[in-house]
Coordinates of C-alpha atoms in Angstrom, one line a residue:
M1 CA 125.7 113.6 128.3
L2 CA 122.0 113.7 127.4
E3 CA 121.0 114.8 130.9
G4 CA 122.8 118.2 130.7
L5 CA 121.9 119.2 127.2
N6 CA 120.0 122.3 128.3
K7 CA 123.3 123.7 129.6
V8 CA 125.2 123.0 126.3
D9 CA 125.7 126.0 124.0
T10 CA 124.0 125.9 120.6
R11 CA 127.3 125.7 118.6
T12 CA 128.3 122.6 120.5
L13 CA 124.9 121.1 120.0
I14 CA 125.2 121.5 116.3
C15 CA 128.7 119.9 116.3
L16 CA 127.3 117.0 118.3
C17 CA 124.5 116.5 115.8
I18 CA 126.8 116.6 112.9
D19 CA 129.2 114.1 114.6
N20 CA 126.4 111.7 115.4
D21 CA 124.9 112.0 111.9
R22 CA 128.3 111.1 110.4
R23 CA 128.7 108.2 112.7
M24 CA 125.1 107.0 112.0
K25 CA 125.8 107.1 108.2
D26 CA 129.0 105.2 108.7
M27 CA 127.3 102.6 110.8
K28 CA 124.5 102.3 108.3
K29 CA 127.0 101.6 105.5
E30 CA 128.7 99.0 107.7
M31 CA 125.3 97.4 108.6
D32 CA 124.2 97.3 105.0
A33 CA 127.5 95.5 104.1
L34 CA 127.1 93.0 106.9
K35 CA 123.5 92.2 105.9
A36 CA 124.4 92.0 102.3
E37 CA 127.0 89.3 103.1
L38 CA 124.5 87.4 105.3
Q39 CA 122.0 87.7 102.5
A40 CA 124.5 86.4 99.9
R41 CA 125.3 83.4 102.1
G42 CA 121.6 82.8 102.7
V43 CA 120.8 82.8 99.0
R44 CA 123.6 80.3 98.3
E45 CA 122.3 78.0 101.1
M46 CA 118.7 78.4 100.0
E47 CA 119.6 77.5 96.4
D48 CA 121.7 74.5 97.6
H49 CA 118.9 73.1 99.8
N50 CA 115.9 74.3 97.8
V51 CA 114.3 76.3 100.6
K52 CA 113.1 79.9 101.1
F53 CA 114.3 80.4 104.7
V54 CA 117.6 79.9 106.6
R55 CA 118.7 80.9 110.1
Y56 CA 122.2 81.4 111.4
Y57 CA 123.2 81.5 115.1
G58 CA 125.7 83.7 116.8
L59 CA 126.8 84.0 120.4
E60 CA 124.1 86.5 121.4
G61 CA 121.4 86.1 118.9
N62 CA 120.5 84.9 115.4
A63 CA 120.0 86.1 111.8
S64 CA 117.3 84.9 109.4
V65 CA 117.4 85.2 105.6
T66 CA 114.0 84.9 104.0
E67 CA 112.8 84.9 100.4
S68 CA 109.3 86.3 100.1
L69 CA 107.0 86.9 97.2
S70 CA 105.1 89.9 96.1
L71 CA 101.9 89.6 94.0
D72 CA 100.6 91.9 91.3
I73 CA 97.3 91.3 89.6
L74 CA 97.6 92.0 85.9
N75 CA 94.1 91.0 84.7
P76 CA 91.6 91.3 87.5
D77 CA 88.5 90.7 85.3
R78 CA 89.9 87.4 84.0
L79 CA 91.1 86.4 87.4
K80 CA 87.6 87.0 88.8
E81 CA 86.1 85.0 86.0
I82 CA 88.4 82.0 86.7
V83 CA 88.0 81.9 90.5
G84 CA 84.4 82.9 90.5
S85 CA 82.7 86.1 91.8
G86 CA 81.9 84.5 95.2
V87 CA 85.6 83.8 96.0
W88 CA 86.7 87.1 94.5
D89 CA 84.2 89.2 96.4
M90 CA 85.1 87.5 99.7
K91 CA 88.9 87.4 99.3
V92 CA 89.8 90.5 97.3
K93 CA 89.3 94.2 98.1
R94 CA 89.7 97.0 95.6
T95 CA 91.4 100.1 97.1
E96 CA 90.7 103.6 96.0
D97 CA 94.0 103.9 94.1
I98 CA 92.9 100.9 92.0
K99 CA 95.0 98.3 93.7
Y100 CA 93.8 94.9 94.8
K101 CA 94.4 93.6 98.4
C102 CA 93.9 89.9 98.7
N103 CA 93.0 87.8 101.7
P104 CA 96.4 86.4 102.9
K105 CA 95.4 82.8 102.2
F106 CA 94.0 83.6 98.8
E107 CA 97.2 85.6 98.0
Q108 CA 99.4 82.7 99.1
M109 CA 97.4 80.4 96.8
L110 CA 97.9 82.7 93.8
K111 CA 101.6 83.0 94.5
A112 CA 102.0 79.2 94.7
V113 CA 100.2 78.8 91.4
F114 CA 102.5 81.3 89.7
T115 CA 105.7 79.8 91.1
G116 CA 104.7 76.1 90.9
D117 CA 105.5 75.7 94.6
Y118 CA 102.8 73.1 95.4
T119 CA 102.4 69.3 95.3
F120 CA 99.4 67.0 95.1
D121 CA 101.6 63.9 95.4
M122 CA 101.9 63.9 99.2
T123 CA 99.8 64.7 102.2
L124 CA 100.9 65.9 105.6
E125 CA 100.3 62.4 107.1
E126 CA 102.5 60.8 104.4
L127 CA 105.2 63.4 105.1
F128 CA 105.1 62.8 108.9
D129 CA 105.8 59.1 108.2
Q130 CA 109.0 60.0 106.3
M131 CA 110.4 62.8 108.6
S132 CA 113.8 62.5 110.3
I133 CA 112.0 62.8 113.6
V134 CA 108.7 60.9 113.2
P135 CA 106.0 62.6 115.3
D136 CA 103.7 60.5 117.5
S137 CA 99.9 60.8 117.4
K138 CA 99.7 63.7 119.8
Q139 CA 102.5 65.6 118.0
R140 CA 100.8 65.0 114.7
A141 CA 97.6 66.5 116.0
V142 CA 99.4 69.7 117.1
L143 CA 101.4 69.9 113.9
K144 CA 98.2 69.6 111.7
K145 CA 96.7 72.4 113.7
K146 CA 99.7 74.8 113.7
L147 CA 101.6 74.2 110.4
K148 CA 100.6 77.0 107.9
G149 CA 103.1 76.9 105.0
D150 CA 105.1 79.8 106.4
F151 CA 108.8 78.8 106.6
R152 CA 109.7 80.9 109.7
K153 CA 106.6 80.0 111.7
D154 CA 106.6 76.3 110.7
Y155 CA 110.3 76.1 111.6
E156 CA 109.6 77.3 115.2
T157 CA 106.6 74.9 115.4
L158 CA 108.6 71.9 114.3
R159 CA 111.4 72.8 116.7
S160 CA 109.1 73.4 119.7
V161 CA 107.0 70.2 119.1
L162 CA 109.7 67.7 117.8
A163 CA 113.1 69.0 119.0
P164 CA 112.9 71.6 121.7
G165 CA 116.2 73.2 122.7
T166 CA 118.0 72.1 119.5
D167 CA 119.0 73.8 116.2
T168 CA 117.6 71.1 114.0
A169 CA 117.1 72.6 110.5
F170 CA 114.1 70.6 109.2
E171 CA 115.1 71.9 105.7
E172 CA 113.5 69.2 103.6
E173 CA 110.4 69.0 105.8
L174 CA 109.8 72.7 105.7
W175 CA 109.9 72.7 101.9
Y176 CA 107.4 69.8 101.6
I177 CA 105.1 71.4 104.2
Y178 CA 105.1 74.6 102.2
R179 CA 104.2 72.8 99.0
I180 CA 101.6 70.6 100.7
K181 CA 99.8 73.5 102.4
N182 CA 99.8 75.5 99.1
A183 CA 98.2 72.5 97.4
E184 CA 95.6 72.4 100.1
L185 CA 94.8 76.1 99.4
I186 CA 94.6 75.5 95.7
R187 CA 92.0 72.7 96.2
A188 CA 90.1 74.9 98.7
F189 CA 89.7 77.8 96.3
L190 CA 89.6 76.1 92.9
P191 CA 87.3 73.4 91.4
E192 CA 88.9 70.0 90.8
E193 CA 87.4 69.8 87.3
L194 CA 90.0 70.9 84.6
L195 CA 92.3 72.0 87.5
D196 CA 95.5 72.0 85.3
R197 CA 93.9 74.2 82.7
T198 CA 92.6 76.6 85.4
L199 CA 96.1 76.9 86.9
E200 CA 97.5 77.7 83.5
E201 CA 94.9 80.4 83.0
L202 CA 95.6 81.9 86.4
R203 CA 99.3 82.3 85.7
K204 CA 98.4 84.6 82.8
C205 CA 96.5 87.0 85.2
I206 CA 99.2 87.6 87.8
L207 CA 102.8 88.5 88.3
V208 CA 104.9 87.3 91.3
E209 CA 108.3 88.7 92.2
N210 CA 110.9 87.5 94.7
K211 CA 112.2 89.7 97.6
L212 CA 114.9 88.9 100.1
S213 CA 115.1 90.1 103.7
V214 CA 117.5 89.8 106.6
T215 CA 116.2 89.8 110.1
I216 CA 118.5 90.1 113.2
D217 CA 117.1 88.9 116.5
Y218 CA 118.7 89.5 119.9
D219 CA 118.0 90.6 123.4
E220 CA 117.8 94.4 123.0
E221 CA 117.8 95.0 126.8
K222 CA 121.2 93.3 127.2
E223 CA 124.1 95.7 126.6
G224 CA 126.9 94.7 124.2

């Protein structure tokens, strides 16, 4: 149909545009409903298993439901005072519309402080010893290098290193990795002295809100 459009009269072109627009709106409504149901199921599973990422598999692809966090700096002057001007000047940039763009790792640290998603009670090595699939020395070296505290990326890393070709969930491991890496960031940016008091003061300077997203992955070149 698209090849001969230059021969189609204008009235017909308009009719085709309207027809396509209606179908696109109907498809969008249907897609929104499908994603909303996936999101609802993902939220229930994330709450049941205390995680922020789940993935479902279909015949031709998969769908991921992710809970992400958005950061808003409420008291930049106090925050700068707490973390120190050196860290602030290196990791935070003020934009012209008076917003603050943080270095990704610094932002991840602040989000973890606000939500309490960190633990000082366990190291990665201690976690490795307790995992359902205990990594050997070579696998540990790879995991230490690649694990970042990002649920989606860490899930792919664990699968590729420990269980290639399987759908192993690693739910508990991912949650602990996330909290351990956040704790590492906290210790990297903040002084150990009076750490609990510092964390409490930081929570007064920022606001973190939850956002949910659904991602559909499939082979786009393959026809349905």
